[in-house]
């Protein structure tokens, strides 16, 4: 059994595809650096991540696949799921060997897995557009903390740029320790914080500290909670449906649930 070991990045995966065709091999397994080698492993190949190799493979895919298929590949890799890499590697190799029709063959378990993971990422991106809750700071900036299962922030940032392009805001992913800041004029800027302890947010519940929070934001939060309670019809309570529409893992950053 031939095993390829790569660094667990999209560039590393594309470099592994390049090496497989260069060496004229069909590796049975693709592992990341921390994975345990299978018992019957005859040969391992350490894939060196190469930006130029990855670019050439990606360019080749763009020539083979439609824009929707390329978007699916870009989206599924945002899942950050370790079980994605093996089927995605197999799908890309099959595209180069057999043509673009491979991507529509849902009888292929690898194609089905990649497609389902992409759908999960898109579904969570859609949910996060609904579940982001902003708080207004004293300087007029609106801040929000999220912690999605998948790395969906790049997929939703244009939505907030289009919708709130007349006010400064910051959306921060507490799980991945990065965010995007919009100053009201320039395009949203990718940012990170070296010292999250000094961050004005509580990454536990997303709350701004009192010395930073705008004076009228407490009132707005209370009004929103009151509205949320007022529209509730006790006789029609359906906790199961509520959990399905609004999973519990998102509650800690929702104003109406605090």
PDB file of C-alpha atoms in Angstrom:
ATOM      1  CA  UNK A   1       0.000   0.000   0.000  1.00  0.00           C
ATOM      2  CA  UNK A   2       1.332   3.405  -1.011  1.00  0.00           C
ATOM      3  CA  UNK A   3       0.530   6.224   1.402  1.00  0.00           C
ATOM      4  CA  UNK A   4       0.940   9.961   0.785  1.00  0.00           C
ATOM      5  CA  UNK A   5       1.478  12.202   3.825  1.00  0.00           C
ATOM      6  CA  UNK A   6       0.737  15.925   3.475  1.00  0.00           C
ATOM      7  CA  UNK A   7       0.301  18.958   5.743  1.00  0.00           C
ATOM      8  CA  UNK A   8      -3.507  19.044   5.846  1.00  0.00           C
ATOM      9  CA  UNK A   9      -3.956  22.174   3.720  1.00  0.00           C
ATOM     10  CA  UNK A  10      -5.616  22.687   0.356  1.00  0.00           C
ATOM     11  CA  UNK A  11      -2.273  23.624  -1.194  1.00  0.00           C
ATOM     12  CA  UNK A  12      -0.778  20.449   0.241  1.00  0.00           C
ATOM     13  CA  UNK A  13      -3.602  18.375  -1.241  1.00  0.00           C
ATOM     14  CA  UNK A  14      -3.139  19.900  -4.688  1.00  0.00           C
ATOM     15  CA  UNK A  15       0.620  19.297  -4.391  1.00  0.00           C
ATOM     16  CA  UNK A  16      -0.143  15.637  -3.595  1.00  0.00           C
ATOM     17  CA  UNK A  17      -2.232  15.396  -6.787  1.00  0.00           C
ATOM     18  CA  UNK A  18       0.681  16.861  -8.755  1.00  0.00           C
ATOM     19  CA  UNK A  19       3.125  14.343  -7.250  1.00  0.00           C
ATOM     20  CA  UNK A  20       0.779  11.427  -7.944  1.00  0.00           C
ATOM     21  CA  UNK A  21       0.694  12.213 -11.667  1.00  0.00           C
ATOM     22  CA  UNK A  22       4.366  13.109 -11.808  1.00  0.00           C
ATOM     23  CA  UNK A  23       5.355   9.792 -10.217  1.00  0.00           C
ATOM     24  CA  UNK A  24       2.599   7.913 -12.112  1.00  0.00           C
ATOM     25  CA  UNK A  25       1.213   6.476  -8.896  1.00  0.00           C
ATOM     26  CA  UNK A  26      -2.242   5.854  -7.479  1.00  0.00           C
ATOM     27  CA  UNK A  27      -1.817   6.092  -3.681  1.00  0.00           C
ATOM     28  CA  UNK A  28      -4.388   4.128  -1.709  1.00  0.00           C
ATOM     29  CA  UNK A  29      -4.352   6.469   1.284  1.00  0.00           C
ATOM     30  CA  UNK A  30      -3.806  10.157   1.888  1.00  0.00           C
ATOM     31  CA  UNK A  31      -2.881  11.079   5.463  1.00  0.00           C
ATOM     32  CA  UNK A  32      -1.963  14.224   7.349  1.00  0.00           C
ATOM     33  CA  UNK A  33       1.158  14.486   9.452  1.00  0.00           C
ATOM     34  CA  UNK A  34      -0.454  13.398  12.738  1.00  0.00           C
ATOM     35  CA  UNK A  35      -2.304  10.362  11.379  1.00  0.00           C
ATOM     36  CA  UNK A  36      -1.246   6.808  12.213  1.00  0.00           C
ATOM     37  CA  UNK A  37       0.111   4.830   9.280  1.00  0.00           C
ATOM     38  CA  UNK A  38      -1.984   1.800   8.259  1.00  0.00           C
ATOM     39  CA  UNK A  39      -0.698  -1.640   9.183  1.00  0.00           C
ATOM     40  CA  UNK A  40       0.101  -2.846   5.647  1.00  0.00           C
ATOM     41  CA  UNK A  41       2.007   0.186   4.420  1.00  0.00           C
ATOM     42  CA  UNK A  42       4.666  -0.653   1.826  1.00  0.00           C
ATOM     43  CA  UNK A  43       5.759   2.885   0.953  1.00  0.00           C
ATOM     44  CA  UNK A  44       5.168   6.421   2.210  1.00  0.00           C
ATOM     45  CA  UNK A  45       5.689   9.599   0.234  1.00  0.00           C
ATOM     46  CA  UNK A  46       6.094  12.888   2.093  1.00  0.00           C
ATOM     47  CA  UNK A  47       4.387  15.586   0.035  1.00  0.00           C
ATOM     48  CA  UNK A  48       6.184  18.917   0.077  1.00  0.00           C
ATOM     49  CA  UNK A  49       3.630  21.707  -0.226  1.00  0.00           C
ATOM     50  CA  UNK A  50       4.519  23.757  -3.284  1.00  0.00           C
ATOM     51  CA  UNK A  51       2.555  26.869  -4.253  1.00  0.00           C
ATOM     52  CA  UNK A  52       3.476  26.577  -7.931  1.00  0.00           C
ATOM     53  CA  UNK A  53       2.448  22.912  -8.122  1.00  0.00           C
ATOM     54  CA  UNK A  54      -0.848  23.731  -6.391  1.00  0.00           C
ATOM     55  CA  UNK A  55      -1.479  26.616  -8.805  1.00  0.00           C
ATOM     56  CA  UNK A  56      -0.903  24.405 -11.835  1.00  0.00           C
ATOM     57  CA  UNK A  57      -3.291  21.724 -10.548  1.00  0.00           C
ATOM     58  CA  UNK A  58      -5.942  24.340  -9.740  1.00  0.00           C
ATOM     59  CA  UNK A  59      -5.579  25.907 -13.186  1.00  0.00           C
ATOM     60  CA  UNK A  60      -5.981  22.466 -14.738  1.00  0.00           C
ATOM     61  CA  UNK A  61      -9.162  21.908 -12.725  1.00  0.00           C
ATOM     62  CA  UNK A  62     -10.572  25.231 -13.912  1.00  0.00           C
ATOM     63  CA  UNK A  63     -10.095  24.063 -17.504  1.00  0.00           C
ATOM     64  CA  UNK A  64     -11.903  20.786 -16.783  1.00  0.00           C
ATOM     65  CA  UNK A  65     -14.780  21.808 -14.511  1.00  0.00           C
ATOM     66  CA  UNK A  66     -17.633  24.290 -14.626  1.00  0.00           C
ATOM     67  CA  UNK A  67     -17.669  27.257 -12.283  1.00  0.00           C
ATOM     68  CA  UNK A  68     -20.261  25.605 -10.008  1.00  0.00           C
ATOM     69  CA  UNK A  69     -18.051  22.537  -9.541  1.00  0.00           C
ATOM     70  CA  UNK A  70     -15.030  24.700  -8.733  1.00  0.00           C
ATOM     71  CA  UNK A  71     -17.119  26.617  -6.215  1.00  0.00           C
ATOM     72  CA  UNK A  72     -18.122  23.320  -4.612  1.00  0.00           C
ATOM     73  CA  UNK A  73     -14.469  22.298  -4.210  1.00  0.00           C
ATOM     74  CA  UNK A  74     -13.586  25.703  -2.746  1.00  0.00           C
ATOM     75  CA  UNK A  75     -16.524  25.481  -0.361  1.00  0.00           C
ATOM     76  CA  UNK A  76     -16.002  21.943   0.904  1.00  0.00           C
ATOM     77  CA  UNK A  77     -12.406  22.629   1.937  1.00  0.00           C
ATOM     78  CA  UNK A  78     -13.739  25.286   4.364  1.00  0.00           C
ATOM     79  CA  UNK A  79     -15.334  22.436   6.336  1.00  0.00           C
ATOM     80  CA  UNK A  80     -11.963  21.661   7.967  1.00  0.00           C
ATOM     81  CA  UNK A  81     -13.102  18.048   8.344  1.00  0.00           C
ATOM     82  CA  UNK A  82     -10.266  15.485   8.287  1.00  0.00           C
ATOM     83  CA  UNK A  83     -12.503  12.968   6.510  1.00  0.00           C
ATOM     84  CA  UNK A  84     -12.732  15.291   3.493  1.00  0.00           C
ATOM     85  CA  UNK A  85      -9.167  15.007   2.208  1.00  0.00           C
ATOM     86  CA  UNK A  86      -9.165  11.389   1.014  1.00  0.00           C
ATOM     87  CA  UNK A  87     -12.386  11.588  -1.082  1.00  0.00           C
ATOM     88  CA  UNK A  88     -11.502  15.051  -2.405  1.00  0.00           C
ATOM     89  CA  UNK A  89      -8.069  13.780  -3.485  1.00  0.00           C
ATOM     90  CA  UNK A  90      -9.689  10.829  -5.273  1.00  0.00           C
ATOM     91  CA  UNK A  91     -12.268  13.049  -6.991  1.00  0.00           C
ATOM     92  CA  UNK A  92      -9.643  15.482  -8.306  1.00  0.00           C
ATOM     93  CA  UNK A  93      -7.504  12.621  -9.614  1.00  0.00           C
ATOM     94  CA  UNK A  94     -10.542  11.064 -11.333  1.00  0.00           C
ATOM     95  CA  UNK A  95     -11.384  14.393 -12.983  1.00  0.00           C
ATOM     96  CA  UNK A  96      -7.950  14.509 -14.605  1.00  0.00           C
ATOM     97  CA  UNK A  97      -8.106  10.848 -15.625  1.00  0.00           C
ATOM     98  CA  UNK A  98     -11.711  10.581 -16.802  1.00  0.00           C
ATOM     99  CA  UNK A  99     -12.965  14.108 -17.478  1.00  0.00           C
ATOM    100  CA  UNK A 100     -15.502  16.506 -16.009  1.00  0.00           C
ATOM    101  CA  UNK A 101     -18.418  14.032 -16.018  1.00  0.00           C
ATOM    102  CA  UNK A 102     -16.953  12.393 -12.904  1.00  0.00           C
ATOM    103  CA  UNK A 103     -18.133  15.288 -10.734  1.00  0.00           C
ATOM    104  CA  UNK A 104     -21.791  14.479 -11.571  1.00  0.00           C
ATOM    105  CA  UNK A 105     -21.528  10.774 -10.778  1.00  0.00           C
ATOM    106  CA  UNK A 106     -23.207  10.664  -7.361  1.00  0.00           C
ATOM    107  CA  UNK A 107     -23.065   6.872  -7.404  1.00  0.00           C
ATOM    108  CA  UNK A 108     -19.362   7.349  -6.690  1.00  0.00           C
ATOM    109  CA  UNK A 109     -19.005   7.443  -2.871  1.00  0.00           C
ATOM    110  CA  UNK A 110     -16.147   9.940  -3.070  1.00  0.00           C
ATOM    111  CA  UNK A 111     -18.157  12.398  -5.177  1.00  0.00           C
ATOM    112  CA  UNK A 112     -21.146  11.959  -2.877  1.00  0.00           C
ATOM    113  CA  UNK A 113     -19.062  12.619   0.247  1.00  0.00           C
ATOM    114  CA  UNK A 114     -17.483  15.782  -1.202  1.00  0.00           C
ATOM    115  CA  UNK A 115     -20.880  17.086  -2.338  1.00  0.00           C
ATOM    116  CA  UNK A 116     -22.540  16.398   1.013  1.00  0.00           C
ATOM    117  CA  UNK A 117     -19.758  18.151   2.930  1.00  0.00           C
ATOM    118  CA  UNK A 118     -20.027  21.180   0.623  1.00  0.00           C
ATOM    119  CA  UNK A 119     -23.776  21.289   1.280  1.00  0.00           C
ATOM    120  CA  UNK A 120     -23.164  21.203   5.039  1.00  0.00           C
ATOM    121  CA  UNK A 121     -20.814  24.185   4.789  1.00  0.00           C
ATOM    122  CA  UNK A 122     -23.273  26.167   2.654  1.00  0.00           C
ATOM    123  CA  UNK A 123     -26.088  25.333   5.066  1.00  0.00           C
ATOM    124  CA  UNK A 124     -24.132  26.620   8.050  1.00  0.00           C
ATOM    125  CA  UNK A 125     -23.114  29.760   6.130  1.00  0.00           C
ATOM    126  CA  UNK A 126     -26.817  30.426   5.530  1.00  0.00           C
ATOM    127  CA  UNK A 127     -27.532  29.947   9.232  1.00  0.00           C
ATOM    128  CA  UNK A 128     -24.740  32.276  10.315  1.00  0.00           C
ATOM    129  CA  UNK A 129     -26.233  35.087   8.236  1.00  0.00           C
ATOM    130  CA  UNK A 130     -29.237  34.805  10.563  1.00  0.00           C
ATOM    131  CA  UNK A 131     -27.425  34.234  13.854  1.00  0.00           C
ATOM    132  CA  UNK A 132     -24.838  37.033  13.899  1.00  0.00           C
ATOM    133  CA  UNK A 133     -25.751  39.513  16.664  1.00  0.00           C
ATOM    134  CA  UNK A 134     -24.003  42.890  16.711  1.00  0.00           C
ATOM    135  CA  UNK A 135     -23.357  45.117  19.710  1.00  0.00           C
ATOM    136  CA  UNK A 136     -22.570  48.797  19.375  1.00  0.00           C
ATOM    137  CA  UNK A 137     -19.394  50.149  20.945  1.00  0.00           C
ATOM    138  CA  UNK A 138     -18.981  53.719  22.166  1.00  0.00           C
ATOM    139  CA  UNK A 139     -16.938  54.643  19.090  1.00  0.00           C
ATOM    140  CA  UNK A 140     -19.836  53.609  16.812  1.00  0.00           C
ATOM    141  CA  UNK A 141     -18.355  50.285  15.687  1.00  0.00           C
ATOM    142  CA  UNK A 142     -20.660  47.260  15.666  1.00  0.00           C
ATOM    143  CA  UNK A 143     -18.986  44.081  16.949  1.00  0.00           C
ATOM    144  CA  UNK A 144     -20.044  40.428  16.853  1.00  0.00           C
ATOM    145  CA  UNK A 145     -18.499  37.093  17.857  1.00  0.00           C
ATOM    146  CA  UNK A 146     -19.265  33.791  16.128  1.00  0.00           C
ATOM    147  CA  UNK A 147     -17.969  30.244  16.566  1.00  0.00           C
ATOM    148  CA  UNK A 148     -19.283  28.079  13.704  1.00  0.00           C
ATOM    149  CA  UNK A 149     -18.439  24.423  13.201  1.00  0.00           C
ATOM    150  CA  UNK A 150     -16.997  25.186   9.763  1.00  0.00           C
ATOM    151  CA  UNK A 151     -14.878  28.082   8.551  1.00  0.00           C
ATOM    152  CA  UNK A 152     -17.795  29.915   6.917  1.00  0.00           C
ATOM    153  CA  UNK A 153     -16.735  33.507   7.625  1.00  0.00           C
ATOM    154  CA  UNK A 154     -15.204  33.986   4.130  1.00  0.00           C
ATOM    155  CA  UNK A 155     -18.535  32.887   2.618  1.00  0.00           C
ATOM    156  CA  UNK A 156     -20.705  35.352   4.540  1.00  0.00           C
ATOM    157  CA  UNK A 157     -18.522  38.440   4.738  1.00  0.00           C
ATOM    158  CA  UNK A 158     -19.765  39.859   1.415  1.00  0.00           C
ATOM    159  CA  UNK A 159     -23.336  39.573   2.690  1.00  0.00           C
ATOM    160  CA  UNK A 160     -22.572  41.848   5.632  1.00  0.00           C
ATOM    161  CA  UNK A 161     -20.491  44.181   3.475  1.00  0.00           C
ATOM    162  CA  UNK A 162     -23.443  44.642   1.116  1.00  0.00           C
ATOM    163  CA  UNK A 163     -26.039  44.953   3.848  1.00  0.00           C
ATOM    164  CA  UNK A 164     -24.165  47.154   6.341  1.00  0.00           C
ATOM    165  CA  UNK A 165     -21.902  49.198   4.086  1.00  0.00           C
ATOM    166  CA  UNK A 166     -22.810  52.491   5.802  1.00  0.00           C
ATOM    167  CA  UNK A 167     -21.418  51.627   9.246  1.00  0.00           C
ATOM    168  CA  UNK A 168     -18.160  50.217  10.677  1.00  0.00           C
ATOM    169  CA  UNK A 169     -18.250  46.674  12.043  1.00  0.00           C
ATOM    170  CA  UNK A 170     -16.097  43.770  13.165  1.00  0.00           C
ATOM    171  CA  UNK A 171     -17.019  40.079  12.999  1.00  0.00           C
ATOM    172  CA  UNK A 172     -14.661  37.771  14.883  1.00  0.00           C
ATOM    173  CA  UNK A 173     -14.445  33.973  14.752  1.00  0.00           C
ATOM    174  CA  UNK A 174     -13.560  32.956  18.314  1.00  0.00           C
ATOM    175  CA  UNK A 175     -12.856  29.351  17.341  1.00  0.00           C
ATOM    176  CA  UNK A 176     -10.341  30.190  14.607  1.00  0.00           C
ATOM    177  CA  UNK A 177      -8.992  33.400  16.136  1.00  0.00           C
ATOM    178  CA  UNK A 178      -9.451  35.738  13.193  1.00  0.00           C
ATOM    179  CA  UNK A 179     -12.054  38.128  11.862  1.00  0.00           C
ATOM    180  CA  UNK A 180     -12.937  40.838   9.364  1.00  0.00           C
ATOM    181  CA  UNK A 181     -13.097  44.565  10.073  1.00  0.00           C
ATOM    182  CA  UNK A 182     -14.950  47.082   7.910  1.00  0.00           C
ATOM    183  CA  UNK A 183     -14.282  50.771   8.518  1.00  0.00           C
ATOM    184  CA  UNK A 184     -17.216  52.039   6.470  1.00  0.00           C
ATOM    185  CA  UNK A 185     -15.154  52.812   3.355  1.00  0.00           C
ATOM    186  CA  UNK A 186     -12.426  50.313   2.433  1.00  0.00           C
ATOM    187  CA  UNK A 187     -13.131  46.622   1.668  1.00  0.00           C
ATOM    188  CA  UNK A 188     -13.353  44.337   4.766  1.00  0.00           C
ATOM    189  CA  UNK A 189      -9.890  43.631   6.174  1.00  0.00           C
ATOM    190  CA  UNK A 190      -8.783  40.226   7.488  1.00  0.00           C
ATOM    191  CA  UNK A 191      -7.480  40.726  11.043  1.00  0.00           C
ATOM    192  CA  UNK A 192      -6.088  38.716  13.960  1.00  0.00           C
ATOM    193  CA  UNK A 193      -5.337  39.640  17.575  1.00  0.00           C
ATOM    194  CA  UNK A 194      -2.109  38.580  19.253  1.00  0.00           C
ATOM    195  CA  UNK A 195      -3.506  39.139  22.750  1.00  0.00           C
ATOM    196  CA  UNK A 196      -7.122  38.000  22.950  1.00  0.00           C
ATOM    197  CA  UNK A 197      -7.116  38.602  26.710  1.00  0.00           C
ATOM    198  CA  UNK A 198      -7.178  42.342  26.027  1.00  0.00           C
ATOM    199  CA  UNK A 199     -10.012  41.978  23.494  1.00  0.00           C
ATOM    200  CA  UNK A 200     -13.102  44.038  24.556  1.00  0.00           C
ATOM    201  CA  UNK A 201     -15.287  40.989  23.864  1.00  0.00           C
ATOM    202  CA  UNK A 202     -15.879  37.990  26.069  1.00  0.00           C
ATOM    203  CA  UNK A 203     -15.179  35.078  23.745  1.00  0.00           C
ATOM    204  CA  UNK A 204     -17.319  32.904  26.024  1.00  0.00           C
ATOM    205  CA  UNK A 205     -20.627  34.666  25.365  1.00  0.00           C
ATOM    206  CA  UNK A 206     -19.719  37.431  22.899  1.00  0.00           C
ATOM    207  CA  UNK A 207     -20.590  40.265  25.286  1.00  0.00           C
ATOM    208  CA  UNK A 208     -18.855  43.619  25.153  1.00  0.00           C
ATOM    209  CA  UNK A 209     -17.443  44.904  28.424  1.00  0.00           C
ATOM    210  CA  UNK A 210     -19.459  47.697  30.056  1.00  0.00           C
ATOM    211  CA  UNK A 211     -16.704  50.281  29.601  1.00  0.00           C
ATOM    212  CA  UNK A 212     -16.773  49.701  25.819  1.00  0.00           C
ATOM    213  CA  UNK A 213     -20.488  49.089  25.240  1.00  0.00           C
ATOM    214  CA  UNK A 214     -22.541  52.007  23.930  1.00  0.00           C
ATOM    215  CA  UNK A 215     -24.889  53.567  26.505  1.00  0.00           C
ATOM    216  CA  UNK A 216     -28.037  52.842  24.490  1.00  0.00           C
ATOM    217  CA  UNK A 217     -27.147  49.264  23.524  1.00  0.00           C
ATOM    218  CA  UNK A 218     -28.376  47.811  26.829  1.00  0.00           C
ATOM    219  CA  UNK A 219     -31.802  49.278  26.073  1.00  0.00           C
ATOM    220  CA  UNK A 220     -31.778  47.878  22.540  1.00  0.00           C
ATOM    221  CA  UNK A 221     -30.844  44.420  23.815  1.00  0.00           C
ATOM    222  CA  UNK A 222     -33.657  44.509  26.383  1.00  0.00           C
ATOM    223  CA  UNK A 223     -36.116  45.610  23.689  1.00  0.00           C
ATOM    224  CA  UNK A 224     -35.023  42.730  21.463  1.00  0.00           C
ATOM    225  CA  UNK A 225     -35.461  40.193  24.301  1.00  0.00           C
ATOM    226  CA  UNK A 226     -38.884  41.628  25.115  1.00  0.00           C
ATOM    227  CA  UNK A 227     -39.924  41.352  21.475  1.00  0.00           C
ATOM    228  CA  UNK A 228     -38.636  37.771  21.322  1.00  0.00           C
ATOM    229  CA  UNK A 229     -40.766  36.844  24.366  1.00  0.00           C
ATOM    230  CA  UNK A 230     -43.809  38.798  23.160  1.00  0.00           C
ATOM    231  CA  UNK A 231     -44.096  36.934  19.856  1.00  0.00           C
ATOM    232  CA  UNK A 232     -43.956  33.566  21.619  1.00  0.00           C
ATOM    233  CA  UNK A 233     -47.309  31.766  21.729  1.00  0.00           C
ATOM    234  CA  UNK A 234     -47.104  29.340  24.645  1.00  0.00           C
ATOM    235  CA  UNK A 235     -49.798  27.080  23.271  1.00  0.00           C
ATOM    236  CA  UNK A 236     -47.752  26.565  20.109  1.00  0.00           C
ATOM    237  CA  UNK A 237     -44.367  25.946  21.693  1.00  0.00           C
ATOM    238  CA  UNK A 238     -42.366  23.346  19.785  1.00  0.00           C
ATOM    239  CA  UNK A 239     -38.906  22.940  21.378  1.00  0.00           C
ATOM    240  CA  UNK A 240     -37.864  20.235  18.924  1.00  0.00           C
ATOM    241  CA  UNK A 241     -38.494  22.460  15.910  1.00  0.00           C
ATOM    242  CA  UNK A 242     -36.796  25.399  17.598  1.00  0.00           C
ATOM    243  CA  UNK A 243     -33.683  23.300  18.207  1.00  0.00           C
ATOM    244  CA  UNK A 244     -33.774  22.173  14.586  1.00  0.00           C
ATOM    245  CA  UNK A 245     -34.026  25.756  13.288  1.00  0.00           C
ATOM    246  CA  UNK A 246     -31.745  27.258  15.933  1.00  0.00           C
ATOM    247  CA  UNK A 247     -29.287  24.624  17.249  1.00  0.00           C
ATOM    248  CA  UNK A 248     -28.202  24.982  20.857  1.00  0.00           C
ATOM    249  CA  UNK A 249     -24.536  25.398  19.893  1.00  0.00           C
ATOM    250  CA  UNK A 250     -25.351  28.888  18.536  1.00  0.00           C
ATOM    251  CA  UNK A 251     -27.238  30.114  21.610  1.00  0.00           C
ATOM    252  CA  UNK A 252     -24.287  31.492  23.576  1.00  0.00           C
ATOM    253  CA  UNK A 253     -23.857  34.384  21.106  1.00  0.00           C
ATOM    254  CA  UNK A 254     -27.573  35.125  20.580  1.00  0.00           C
ATOM    255  CA  UNK A 255     -28.811  38.167  22.482  1.00  0.00           C
ATOM    256  CA  UNK A 256     -32.326  36.758  22.870  1.00  0.00           C
ATOM    257  CA  UNK A 257     -30.984  33.562  24.500  1.00  0.00           C
ATOM    258  CA  UNK A 258     -28.814  35.220  27.140  1.00  0.00           C
TER     259      UNK A 258
END
